[in-house]
Amino acid sequence: MSDVDAEAEMLLRYLHGLREAMIWKLDGVTEHDARRPLTPTGTNLLGLVKHVASMEMGYFTAPLGRPSPVPMPWLEDGAAFNADLFATEEESRDWVLDFYRTAWRTTDDAVADLGLDAPAQVPWWGENGRTTLGRLVVHLIVETARHAGHADILRELLDGAVGMRPGNDNMPEAELSDWHTHVEDLQRLADEFL
């Protein structure tokens, strides 16, 4: 395996882990909880997955001269406000997850077909839109990680579930009472700055 192939494999491995984390955040969540806004800007779990899928599909099609296998009307002029960050009634959880998996294949195929050094032109980046497929992969890893962090917080707010994947919560071992004490200690500390 060449160094370039090894680098592409490594980048896609990190990206795949983040993709799986995004999807896992929906496991066991009711349809209502997956869709309901949990922040003042309307952030919700299913919307985050749709957004990350849209981002991935967008970066690995037009900027590389490749067609999108799925239309994305929510990104067109005249779409509803912030339409890429929520699922409509017609967009079921399964539809969003299938769309996300289609985006994965689109990205993975682009990397395999074109290689990391392939030129790309991202129109929404303006004059600085000239880049490479490899940089798009890194950009996508950063963006997906950012939104996976949002999903972590939303899921914890919903039902207390935390972690990277089933069986790996990546948290210190503690009893629920330890966490309550910890939060109370942090609140007291913060209150000293009132």
mmCIF file with all atom_site columns, C-alpha atoms in Angstrom:
data_model
loop_
_atom_site.group_PDB
_atom_site.id
_atom_site.type_symbol
_atom_site.label_atom_id
_atom_site.label_alt_id
_atom_site.label_comp_id
_atom_site.label_asym_id
_atom_site.label_entity_id
_atom_site.label_seq_id
_atom_site.pdbx_PDB_ins_code
_atom_site.Cartn_x
_atom_site.Cartn_y
_atom_site.Cartn_z
_atom_site.occupancy
_atom_site.B_iso_or_equiv
_atom_site.pdbx_formal_charge
_atom_site.auth_seq_id
_atom_site.auth_comp_id
_atom_site.auth_asym_id
_atom_site.auth_atom_id
_atom_site.pdbx_PDB_model_num
ATOM 1   C CA . MET A 1 1   ? 0.000   0.000  0.000   1.00 0.00 ? 1   MET A CA 1
ATOM 2   C CA . SER A 1 2   ? 1.376   3.410  -0.947  1.00 0.00 ? 2   SER A CA 1
ATOM 3   C CA . ASP A 1 3   ? 1.703   6.260  1.536   1.00 0.00 ? 3   ASP A CA 1
ATOM 4   C CA . VAL A 1 4   ? -1.139  8.085  -0.243  1.00 0.00 ? 4   VAL A CA 1
ATOM 5   C CA . ASP A 1 5   ? -3.408  5.037  0.004   1.00 0.00 ? 5   ASP A CA 1
ATOM 6   C CA . ALA A 1 6   ? -2.511  4.629  3.674   1.00 0.00 ? 6   ALA A CA 1
ATOM 7   C CA . GLU A 1 7   ? -3.312  8.290  4.328   1.00 0.00 ? 7   GLU A CA 1
ATOM 8   C CA . ALA A 1 8   ? -6.673  8.011  2.561   1.00 0.00 ? 8   ALA A CA 1
ATOM 9   C CA . GLU A 1 9   ? -7.497  4.857  4.524   1.00 0.00 ? 9   GLU A CA 1
ATOM 10  C CA . MET A 1 10  ? -6.574  6.557  7.810   1.00 0.00 ? 10  MET A CA 1
ATOM 11  C CA . LEU A 1 11  ? -8.664  9.659  7.060   1.00 0.00 ? 11  LEU A CA 1
ATOM 12  C CA . LEU A 1 12  ? -11.673 7.584  6.047   1.00 0.00 ? 12  LEU A CA 1
ATOM 13  C CA . ARG A 1 13  ? -11.306 5.433  9.180   1.00 0.00 ? 13  ARG A CA 1
ATOM 14  C CA . TYR A 1 14  ? -11.525 8.558  11.374  1.00 0.00 ? 14  TYR A CA 1
ATOM 15  C CA . LEU A 1 15  ? -14.440 9.860  9.334   1.00 0.00 ? 15  LEU A CA 1
ATOM 16  C CA . HIS A 1 16  ? -16.249 6.531  9.563   1.00 0.00 ? 16  HIS A CA 1
ATOM 17  C CA . GLY A 1 17  ? -15.948 6.539  13.367  1.00 0.00 ? 17  GLY A CA 1
ATOM 18  C CA . LEU A 1 18  ? -17.503 9.993  13.500  1.00 0.00 ? 18  LEU A CA 1
ATOM 19  C CA . ARG A 1 19  ? -20.291 8.957  11.129  1.00 0.00 ? 19  ARG A CA 1
ATOM 20  C CA . GLU A 1 20  ? -21.121 5.975  13.322  1.00 0.00 ? 20  GLU A CA 1
ATOM 21  C CA . ALA A 1 21  ? -21.142 8.216  16.409  1.00 0.00 ? 21  ALA A CA 1
ATOM 22  C CA . MET A 1 22  ? -23.662 10.529 14.733  1.00 0.00 ? 22  MET A CA 1
ATOM 23  C CA . ILE A 1 23  ? -25.974 7.647  13.921  1.00 0.00 ? 23  ILE A CA 1
ATOM 24  C CA . TRP A 1 24  ? -25.589 6.059  17.348  1.00 0.00 ? 24  TRP A CA 1
ATOM 25  C CA . LYS A 1 25  ? -26.905 9.232  18.964  1.00 0.00 ? 25  LYS A CA 1
ATOM 26  C CA . LEU A 1 26  ? -30.306 8.393  17.417  1.00 0.00 ? 26  LEU A CA 1
ATOM 27  C CA . ASP A 1 27  ? -30.393 4.816  18.765  1.00 0.00 ? 27  ASP A CA 1
ATOM 28  C CA . GLY A 1 28  ? -33.196 4.332  21.267  1.00 0.00 ? 28  GLY A CA 1
ATOM 29  C CA . VAL A 1 29  ? -34.488 7.896  20.921  1.00 0.00 ? 29  VAL A CA 1
ATOM 30  C CA . THR A 1 30  ? -38.189 8.349  20.193  1.00 0.00 ? 30  THR A CA 1
ATOM 31  C CA . GLU A 1 31  ? -39.219 10.061 16.972  1.00 0.00 ? 31  GLU A CA 1
ATOM 32  C CA . HIS A 1 32  ? -40.410 13.013 19.025  1.00 0.00 ? 32  HIS A CA 1
ATOM 33  C CA . ASP A 1 33  ? -37.119 13.371 20.881  1.00 0.00 ? 33  ASP A CA 1
ATOM 34  C CA . ALA A 1 34  ? -35.082 12.933 17.680  1.00 0.00 ? 34  ALA A CA 1
ATOM 35  C CA . ARG A 1 35  ? -36.906 15.867 16.108  1.00 0.00 ? 35  ARG A CA 1
ATOM 36  C CA . ARG A 1 36  ? -37.624 18.249 18.961  1.00 0.00 ? 36  ARG A CA 1
ATOM 37  C CA . PRO A 1 37  ? -35.564 21.418 19.274  1.00 0.00 ? 37  PRO A CA 1
ATOM 38  C CA . LEU A 1 38  ? -33.348 21.434 22.339  1.00 0.00 ? 38  LEU A CA 1
ATOM 39  C CA . THR A 1 39  ? -31.619 24.804 21.929  1.00 0.00 ? 39  THR A CA 1
ATOM 40  C CA . PRO A 1 40  ? -32.870 28.342 21.301  1.00 0.00 ? 40  PRO A CA 1
ATOM 41  C CA . THR A 1 41  ? -31.744 27.969 17.646  1.00 0.00 ? 41  THR A CA 1
ATOM 42  C CA . GLY A 1 42  ? -33.734 24.763 17.135  1.00 0.00 ? 42  GLY A CA 1
ATOM 43  C CA . THR A 1 43  ? -30.882 22.259 17.161  1.00 0.00 ? 43  THR A CA 1
ATOM 44  C CA . ASN A 1 44  ? -32.176 18.690 17.176  1.00 0.00 ? 44  ASN A CA 1
ATOM 45  C CA . LEU A 1 45  ? -30.615 15.250 16.703  1.00 0.00 ? 45  LEU A CA 1
ATOM 46  C CA . LEU A 1 46  ? -32.257 14.256 13.421  1.00 0.00 ? 46  LEU A CA 1
ATOM 47  C CA . GLY A 1 47  ? -31.589 17.694 11.978  1.00 0.00 ? 47  GLY A CA 1
ATOM 48  C CA . LEU A 1 48  ? -27.904 17.403 12.851  1.00 0.00 ? 48  LEU A CA 1
ATOM 49  C CA . VAL A 1 49  ? -27.681 14.100 10.994  1.00 0.00 ? 49  VAL A CA 1
ATOM 50  C CA . LYS A 1 50  ? -29.465 15.607 7.972   1.00 0.00 ? 50  LYS A CA 1
ATOM 51  C CA . HIS A 1 51  ? -27.132 18.607 8.061   1.00 0.00 ? 51  HIS A CA 1
ATOM 52  C CA . VAL A 1 52  ? -23.961 16.508 8.250   1.00 0.00 ? 52  VAL A CA 1
ATOM 53  C CA . ALA A 1 53  ? -25.249 14.306 5.408   1.00 0.00 ? 53  ALA A CA 1
ATOM 54  C CA . SER A 1 54  ? -26.041 17.404 3.332   1.00 0.00 ? 54  SER A CA 1
ATOM 55  C CA . MET A 1 55  ? -22.606 18.829 4.009   1.00 0.00 ? 55  MET A CA 1
ATOM 56  C CA . GLU A 1 56  ? -20.897 15.588 3.064   1.00 0.00 ? 56  GLU A CA 1
ATOM 57  C CA . MET A 1 57  ? -22.959 15.178 -0.105  1.00 0.00 ? 57  MET A CA 1
ATOM 58  C CA . GLY A 1 58  ? -22.399 18.803 -1.052  1.00 0.00 ? 58  GLY A CA 1
ATOM 59  C CA . TYR A 1 59  ? -18.623 18.771 -0.671  1.00 0.00 ? 59  TYR A CA 1
ATOM 60  C CA . PHE A 1 60  ? -18.034 15.529 -2.550  1.00 0.00 ? 60  PHE A CA 1
ATOM 61  C CA . THR A 1 61  ? -20.206 16.156 -5.607  1.00 0.00 ? 61  THR A CA 1
ATOM 62  C CA . ALA A 1 62  ? -20.277 19.584 -7.320  1.00 0.00 ? 62  ALA A CA 1
ATOM 63  C CA . PRO A 1 63  ? -16.818 20.739 -6.096  1.00 0.00 ? 63  PRO A CA 1
ATOM 64  C CA . LEU A 1 64  ? -15.383 17.602 -7.709  1.00 0.00 ? 64  LEU A CA 1
ATOM 65  C CA . GLY A 1 65  ? -17.497 17.823 -10.872 1.00 0.00 ? 65  GLY A CA 1
ATOM 66  C CA . ARG A 1 66  ? -19.620 14.846 -9.795  1.00 0.00 ? 66  ARG A CA 1
ATOM 67  C CA . PRO A 1 67  ? -23.431 14.710 -9.755  1.00 0.00 ? 67  PRO A CA 1
ATOM 68  C CA . SER A 1 68  ? -25.358 14.344 -6.532  1.00 0.00 ? 68  SER A CA 1
ATOM 69  C CA . PRO A 1 69  ? -27.269 11.048 -6.434  1.00 0.00 ? 69  PRO A CA 1
ATOM 70  C CA . VAL A 1 70  ? -29.918 12.666 -4.212  1.00 0.00 ? 70  VAL A CA 1
ATOM 71  C CA . PRO A 1 71  ? -31.600 16.034 -4.825  1.00 0.00 ? 71  PRO A CA 1
ATOM 72  C CA . MET A 1 72  ? -31.221 18.459 -1.910  1.00 0.00 ? 72  MET A CA 1
ATOM 73  C CA . PRO A 1 73  ? -34.021 21.023 -2.326  1.00 0.00 ? 73  PRO A CA 1
ATOM 74  C CA . TRP A 1 74  ? -33.476 22.285 1.213   1.00 0.00 ? 74  TRP A CA 1
ATOM 75  C CA . LEU A 1 75  ? -30.231 23.911 0.006   1.00 0.00 ? 75  LEU A CA 1
ATOM 76  C CA . GLU A 1 76  ? -31.843 25.750 -2.918  1.00 0.00 ? 76  GLU A CA 1
ATOM 77  C CA . ASP A 1 77  ? -32.940 29.376 -2.995  1.00 0.00 ? 77  ASP A CA 1
ATOM 78  C CA . GLY A 1 78  ? -36.422 29.715 -1.544  1.00 0.00 ? 78  GLY A CA 1
ATOM 79  C CA . ALA A 1 79  ? -36.125 26.732 0.808   1.00 0.00 ? 79  ALA A CA 1
ATOM 80  C CA . ALA A 1 80  ? -37.522 27.021 4.313   1.00 0.00 ? 80  ALA A CA 1
ATOM 81  C CA . PHE A 1 81  ? -35.376 28.808 6.884   1.00 0.00 ? 81  PHE A CA 1
ATOM 82  C CA . ASN A 1 82  ? -32.517 26.592 8.098   1.00 0.00 ? 82  ASN A CA 1
ATOM 83  C CA . ALA A 1 83  ? -34.069 23.685 6.155   1.00 0.00 ? 83  ALA A CA 1
ATOM 84  C CA . ASP A 1 84  ? -30.930 21.546 6.229   1.00 0.00 ? 84  ASP A CA 1
ATOM 85  C CA . LEU A 1 85  ? -31.107 21.396 10.030  1.00 0.00 ? 85  LEU A CA 1
ATOM 86  C CA . PHE A 1 86  ? -34.476 19.713 10.485  1.00 0.00 ? 86  PHE A CA 1
ATOM 87  C CA . ALA A 1 87  ? -36.337 16.800 8.952   1.00 0.00 ? 87  ALA A CA 1
ATOM 88  C CA . THR A 1 88  ? -39.721 17.535 7.409   1.00 0.00 ? 88  THR A CA 1
ATOM 89  C CA . GLU A 1 89  ? -42.783 15.349 7.976   1.00 0.00 ? 89  GLU A CA 1
ATOM 90  C CA . GLU A 1 90  ? -41.991 13.572 4.704   1.00 0.00 ? 90  GLU A CA 1
ATOM 91  C CA . GLU A 1 91  ? -38.350 12.950 5.705   1.00 0.00 ? 91  GLU A CA 1
ATOM 92  C CA . SER A 1 92  ? -38.505 9.995  8.061   1.00 0.00 ? 92  SER A CA 1
ATOM 93  C CA . ARG A 1 93  ? -35.680 8.952  10.335  1.00 0.00 ? 93  ARG A CA 1
ATOM 94  C CA . ASP A 1 94  ? -35.005 6.040  7.956   1.00 0.00 ? 94  ASP A CA 1
ATOM 95  C CA . TRP A 1 95  ? -34.918 8.423  4.991   1.00 0.00 ? 95  TRP A CA 1
ATOM 96  C CA . VAL A 1 96  ? -32.398 10.694 6.754   1.00 0.00 ? 96  VAL A CA 1
ATOM 97  C CA . LEU A 1 97  ? -30.223 7.713  7.717   1.00 0.00 ? 97  LEU A CA 1
ATOM 98  C CA . ASP A 1 98  ? -30.362 6.323  4.154   1.00 0.00 ? 98  ASP A CA 1
ATOM 99  C CA . PHE A 1 99  ? -29.456 9.765  2.813   1.00 0.00 ? 99  PHE A CA 1
ATOM 100 C CA . TYR A 1 100 ? -26.499 9.907  5.205   1.00 0.00 ? 100 TYR A CA 1
ATOM 101 C CA . ARG A 1 101 ? -25.288 6.463  4.136   1.00 0.00 ? 101 ARG A CA 1
ATOM 102 C CA . THR A 1 102 ? -25.608 7.512  0.479   1.00 0.00 ? 102 THR A CA 1
ATOM 103 C CA . ALA A 1 103 ? -23.441 10.534 1.296   1.00 0.00 ? 103 ALA A CA 1
ATOM 104 C CA . TRP A 1 104 ? -20.856 8.190  2.879   1.00 0.00 ? 104 TRP A CA 1
ATOM 105 C CA . ARG A 1 105 ? -20.699 6.096  -0.290  1.00 0.00 ? 105 ARG A CA 1
ATOM 106 C CA . THR A 1 106 ? -20.437 9.233  -2.425  1.00 0.00 ? 106 THR A CA 1
ATOM 107 C CA . THR A 1 107 ? -17.444 10.450 -0.408  1.00 0.00 ? 107 THR A CA 1
ATOM 108 C CA . ASP A 1 108 ? -15.763 7.059  -0.177  1.00 0.00 ? 108 ASP A CA 1
ATOM 109 C CA . ASP A 1 109 ? -16.214 6.519  -3.934  1.00 0.00 ? 109 ASP A CA 1
ATOM 110 C CA . ALA A 1 110 ? -14.781 9.958  -4.721  1.00 0.00 ? 110 ALA A CA 1
ATOM 111 C CA . VAL A 1 111 ? -11.691 9.215  -2.612  1.00 0.00 ? 111 VAL A CA 1
ATOM 112 C CA . ALA A 1 112 ? -11.243 5.806  -4.266  1.00 0.00 ? 112 ALA A CA 1
ATOM 113 C CA . ASP A 1 113 ? -11.873 7.092  -7.805  1.00 0.00 ? 113 ASP A CA 1
ATOM 114 C CA . LEU A 1 114 ? -10.001 10.398 -7.700  1.00 0.00 ? 114 LEU A CA 1
ATOM 115 C CA . GLY A 1 115 ? -7.425  10.237 -4.890  1.00 0.00 ? 115 GLY A CA 1
ATOM 116 C CA . LEU A 1 116 ? -6.578  12.823 -2.259  1.00 0.00 ? 116 LEU A CA 1
ATOM 117 C CA . ASP A 1 117 ? -4.657  15.058 -4.660  1.00 0.00 ? 117 ASP A CA 1
ATOM 118 C CA . ALA A 1 118 ? -7.611  15.561 -7.023  1.00 0.00 ? 118 ALA A CA 1
ATOM 119 C CA . PRO A 1 119 ? -8.428  19.242 -7.549  1.00 0.00 ? 119 PRO A CA 1
ATOM 120 C CA . ALA A 1 120 ? -11.676 20.633 -6.188  1.00 0.00 ? 120 ALA A CA 1
ATOM 121 C CA . GLN A 1 121 ? -13.435 23.984 -6.502  1.00 0.00 ? 121 GLN A CA 1
ATOM 122 C CA . VAL A 1 122 ? -15.844 24.858 -3.696  1.00 0.00 ? 122 VAL A CA 1
ATOM 123 C CA . PRO A 1 123 ? -18.122 27.602 -5.071  1.00 0.00 ? 123 PRO A CA 1
ATOM 124 C CA . TRP A 1 124 ? -19.394 28.766 -1.672  1.00 0.00 ? 124 TRP A CA 1
ATOM 125 C CA . TRP A 1 125 ? -15.814 29.416 -0.508  1.00 0.00 ? 125 TRP A CA 1
ATOM 126 C CA . GLY A 1 126 ? -15.524 32.271 -3.009  1.00 0.00 ? 126 GLY A CA 1
ATOM 127 C CA . GLU A 1 127 ? -12.063 33.190 -4.323  1.00 0.00 ? 127 GLU A CA 1
ATOM 128 C CA . ASN A 1 128 ? -10.414 30.747 -1.923  1.00 0.00 ? 128 ASN A CA 1
ATOM 129 C CA . GLY A 1 129 ? -12.459 27.826 -3.247  1.00 0.00 ? 129 GLY A CA 1
ATOM 130 C CA . ARG A 1 130 ? -9.598  26.056 -5.019  1.00 0.00 ? 130 ARG A CA 1
ATOM 131 C CA . THR A 1 131 ? -8.522  23.078 -2.963  1.00 0.00 ? 131 THR A CA 1
ATOM 132 C CA . THR A 1 132 ? -7.987  19.320 -3.104  1.00 0.00 ? 132 THR A CA 1
ATOM 133 C CA . LEU A 1 133 ? -10.134 16.341 -2.309  1.00 0.00 ? 133 LEU A CA 1
ATOM 134 C CA . GLY A 1 134 ? -7.794  15.550 0.596   1.00 0.00 ? 134 GLY A CA 1
ATOM 135 C CA . ARG A 1 135 ? -8.423  18.923 2.170   1.00 0.00 ? 135 ARG A CA 1
ATOM 136 C CA . LEU A 1 136 ? -12.152 18.405 1.722   1.00 0.00 ? 136 LEU A CA 1
ATOM 137 C CA . VAL A 1 137 ? -11.872 15.137 3.664   1.00 0.00 ? 137 VAL A CA 1
ATOM 138 C CA . VAL A 1 138 ? -10.050 16.919 6.497   1.00 0.00 ? 138 VAL A CA 1
ATOM 139 C CA . HIS A 1 139 ? -12.637 19.712 6.430   1.00 0.00 ? 139 HIS A CA 1
ATOM 140 C CA . LEU A 1 140 ? -15.428 17.147 6.621   1.00 0.00 ? 140 LEU A CA 1
ATOM 141 C CA . ILE A 1 141 ? -13.764 15.348 9.549   1.00 0.00 ? 141 ILE A CA 1
ATOM 142 C CA . VAL A 1 142 ? -13.578 18.638 11.462  1.00 0.00 ? 142 VAL A CA 1
ATOM 143 C CA . GLU A 1 143 ? -17.179 19.577 10.675  1.00 0.00 ? 143 GLU A CA 1
ATOM 144 C CA . THR A 1 144 ? -18.509 16.113 11.503  1.00 0.00 ? 144 THR A CA 1
ATOM 145 C CA . ALA A 1 145 ? -16.592 16.075 14.794  1.00 0.00 ? 145 ALA A CA 1
ATOM 146 C CA . ARG A 1 146 ? -18.034 19.477 15.664  1.00 0.00 ? 146 ARG A CA 1
ATOM 147 C CA . HIS A 1 147 ? -21.580 18.306 15.040  1.00 0.00 ? 147 HIS A CA 1
ATOM 148 C CA . ALA A 1 148 ? -20.978 14.957 16.756  1.00 0.00 ? 148 ALA A CA 1
ATOM 149 C CA . GLY A 1 149 ? -20.113 17.030 19.841  1.00 0.00 ? 149 GLY A CA 1
ATOM 150 C CA . HIS A 1 150 ? -23.415 18.876 19.485  1.00 0.00 ? 150 HIS A CA 1
ATOM 151 C CA . ALA A 1 151 ? -25.194 15.534 19.209  1.00 0.00 ? 151 ALA A CA 1
ATOM 152 C CA . ASP A 1 152 ? -23.388 14.296 22.344  1.00 0.00 ? 152 ASP A CA 1
ATOM 153 C CA . ILE A 1 153 ? -24.758 17.197 24.347  1.00 0.00 ? 153 ILE A CA 1
ATOM 154 C CA . LEU A 1 154 ? -28.287 16.908 22.940  1.00 0.00 ? 154 LEU A CA 1
ATOM 155 C CA . ARG A 1 155 ? -28.427 13.196 23.699  1.00 0.00 ? 155 ARG A CA 1
ATOM 156 C CA . GLU A 1 156 ? -27.180 13.753 27.249  1.00 0.00 ? 156 GLU A CA 1
ATOM 157 C CA . LEU A 1 157 ? -29.891 16.386 27.731  1.00 0.00 ? 157 LEU A CA 1
ATOM 158 C CA . LEU A 1 158 ? -32.550 13.992 26.446  1.00 0.00 ? 158 LEU A CA 1
ATOM 159 C CA . ASP A 1 159 ? -31.826 10.877 28.471  1.00 0.00 ? 159 ASP A CA 1
ATOM 160 C CA . GLY A 1 160 ? -28.363 11.060 30.014  1.00 0.00 ? 160 GLY A CA 1
ATOM 161 C CA . ALA A 1 161 ? -26.758 8.758  27.415  1.00 0.00 ? 161 ALA A CA 1
ATOM 162 C CA . VAL A 1 162 ? -23.125 9.699  26.825  1.00 0.00 ? 162 VAL A CA 1
ATOM 163 C CA . GLY A 1 163 ? -20.176 8.307  24.949  1.00 0.00 ? 163 GLY A CA 1
ATOM 164 C CA . MET A 1 164 ? -18.662 7.532  21.617  1.00 0.00 ? 164 MET A CA 1
ATOM 165 C CA . ARG A 1 165 ? -20.375 4.234  20.837  1.00 0.00 ? 165 ARG A CA 1
ATOM 166 C CA . PRO A 1 166 ? -22.239 1.426  22.557  1.00 0.00 ? 166 PRO A CA 1
ATOM 167 C CA . GLY A 1 167 ? -20.077 -0.079 25.264  1.00 0.00 ? 167 GLY A CA 1
ATOM 168 C CA . ASN A 1 168 ? -17.613 2.839  25.200  1.00 0.00 ? 168 ASN A CA 1
ATOM 169 C CA . ASP A 1 169 ? -18.948 5.857  27.025  1.00 0.00 ? 169 ASP A CA 1
ATOM 170 C CA . ASN A 1 170 ? -15.412 7.229  27.476  1.00 0.00 ? 170 ASN A CA 1
ATOM 171 C CA . MET A 1 171 ? -16.398 8.559  30.899  1.00 0.00 ? 171 MET A CA 1
ATOM 172 C CA . PRO A 1 172 ? -14.801 7.986  34.305  1.00 0.00 ? 172 PRO A CA 1
ATOM 173 C CA . GLU A 1 173 ? -16.423 5.255  36.358  1.00 0.00 ? 173 GLU A CA 1
ATOM 174 C CA . ALA A 1 174 ? -18.787 6.890  38.835  1.00 0.00 ? 174 ALA A CA 1
ATOM 175 C CA . GLU A 1 175 ? -22.107 6.420  40.524  1.00 0.00 ? 175 GLU A CA 1
ATOM 176 C CA . LEU A 1 176 ? -24.999 8.732  39.692  1.00 0.00 ? 176 LEU A CA 1
ATOM 177 C CA . SER A 1 177 ? -24.577 10.320 43.127  1.00 0.00 ? 177 SER A CA 1
ATOM 178 C CA . ASP A 1 178 ? -20.948 11.140 42.236  1.00 0.00 ? 178 ASP A CA 1
ATOM 179 C CA . TRP A 1 179 ? -22.132 13.041 39.171  1.00 0.00 ? 179 TRP A CA 1
ATOM 180 C CA . HIS A 1 180 ? -24.749 14.932 41.184  1.00 0.00 ? 180 HIS A CA 1
ATOM 181 C CA . THR A 1 181 ? -22.090 15.923 43.727  1.00 0.00 ? 181 THR A CA 1
ATOM 182 C CA . HIS A 1 182 ? -19.724 16.927 40.918  1.00 0.00 ? 182 HIS A CA 1
ATOM 183 C CA . VAL A 1 183 ? -22.368 19.138 39.281  1.00 0.00 ? 183 VAL A CA 1
ATOM 184 C CA . GLU A 1 184 ? -23.239 20.737 42.629  1.00 0.00 ? 184 GLU A CA 1
ATOM 185 C CA . ASP A 1 185 ? -19.535 21.437 43.258  1.00 0.00 ? 185 ASP A CA 1
ATOM 186 C CA . LEU A 1 186 ? -19.192 23.033 39.825  1.00 0.00 ? 186 LEU A CA 1
ATOM 187 C CA . GLN A 1 187 ? -22.289 25.154 40.422  1.00 0.00 ? 187 GLN A CA 1
ATOM 188 C CA . ARG A 1 188 ? -20.903 26.384 43.756  1.00 0.00 ? 188 ARG A CA 1
ATOM 189 C CA . LEU A 1 189 ? -17.622 27.229 42.061  1.00 0.00 ? 189 LEU A CA 1
ATOM 190 C CA . ALA A 1 190 ? -19.392 29.124 39.292  1.00 0.00 ? 190 ALA A CA 1
ATOM 191 C CA . ASP A 1 191 ? -21.574 30.960 41.815  1.00 0.00 ? 191 ASP A CA 1
ATOM 192 C CA . GLU A 1 192 ? -18.453 32.412 43.423  1.00 0.00 ? 192 GLU A CA 1
ATOM 193 C CA . PHE A 1 193 ? -18.149 34.550 40.302  1.00 0.00 ? 193 PHE A CA 1
ATOM 194 C CA . LEU A 1 194 ? -21.613 36.111 40.544  1.00 0.00 ? 194 LEU A CA 1
#
